[in-house]
């Protein structure tokens, strides 16, 4: 079997001081999150997600004037405290999404960090590269140690302006060091999220993990996000593999 991991960013890649800081207040965490599914299930899963997206967000899609196949709703905009409380259909669709991932033999995956670097020394590019490298290593362990016989994987990411640098980092993980990530078949593919339903699904998962990350790492500063623990934490953790926010 070959898996394909679809990952998108959660949190914010820039520096963070505190929620009440006038400038560096976006999110205390940053990372990559999404889903891992068997590659032969990808087409059917993308179709299923497209149908659920159209059902849930029909009004917004029609208002946009775009064809729904190239319209997207970012997870960070979808999963707000207000939306989760006000719209039970959003909660139901999310539960169905998590169940669908499980039913096709998939898993939830996320890796991230609580940001502690001083703004003067914070390097967003290095942070992204290091998180990507860690994600590749963890996915390699998922395929190498969690399956017998070992499996292989492909990695699909949302487009990023540092494409060349990130591909170089991935190549280092594939071929360099004492323990290269031998289960990764090719360097990551970078996809335009508005054209790929599977990347949009990953972005919705990333939106959830971003909210949970704030309450996991700074519960006193982000108390309103406890609603995400109440509705989604147990299901997400039960479905995760090789995941965590340091």
GROMACS .gro file of N, CA and C in nm, residues 7 21 114 130 134 150 153 220:
model
   24
    7UNK      N    1  -0.110   1.798   0.365
    7UNK     CA    2  -0.082   1.883   0.481
    7UNK      C    3  -0.093   2.030   0.445
   21UNK      N    4  -0.020   4.139   2.312
   21UNK     CA    5   0.084   4.221   2.250
   21UNK      C    6   0.026   4.295   2.130
  114UNK      N    7   0.531   2.519   1.983
  114UNK     CA    8   0.497   2.645   2.049
  114UNK      C    9   0.613   2.741   2.026
  130UNK      N   10   1.204   2.346   0.927
  130UNK     CA   11   1.227   2.249   1.034
  130UNK      C   12   1.101   2.168   1.064
  134UNK      N   13   1.055   1.761   1.023
  134UNK     CA   14   1.001   1.676   1.129
  134UNK      C   15   0.880   1.598   1.081
  150UNK      N   16   0.641  -0.276   0.583
  150UNK     CA   17   0.644  -0.130   0.578
  150UNK      C   18   0.577  -0.078   0.451
  153UNK      N   19   0.499   0.641   0.116
  153UNK     CA   20   0.408   0.754   0.115
  153UNK      C   21   0.455   0.863   0.019
  220UNK      N   22  -0.502   2.983   2.934
  220UNK     CA   23  -0.552   3.102   3.001
  220UNK      C   24  -0.568   3.219   2.904
   0.00000   0.00000   0.00000
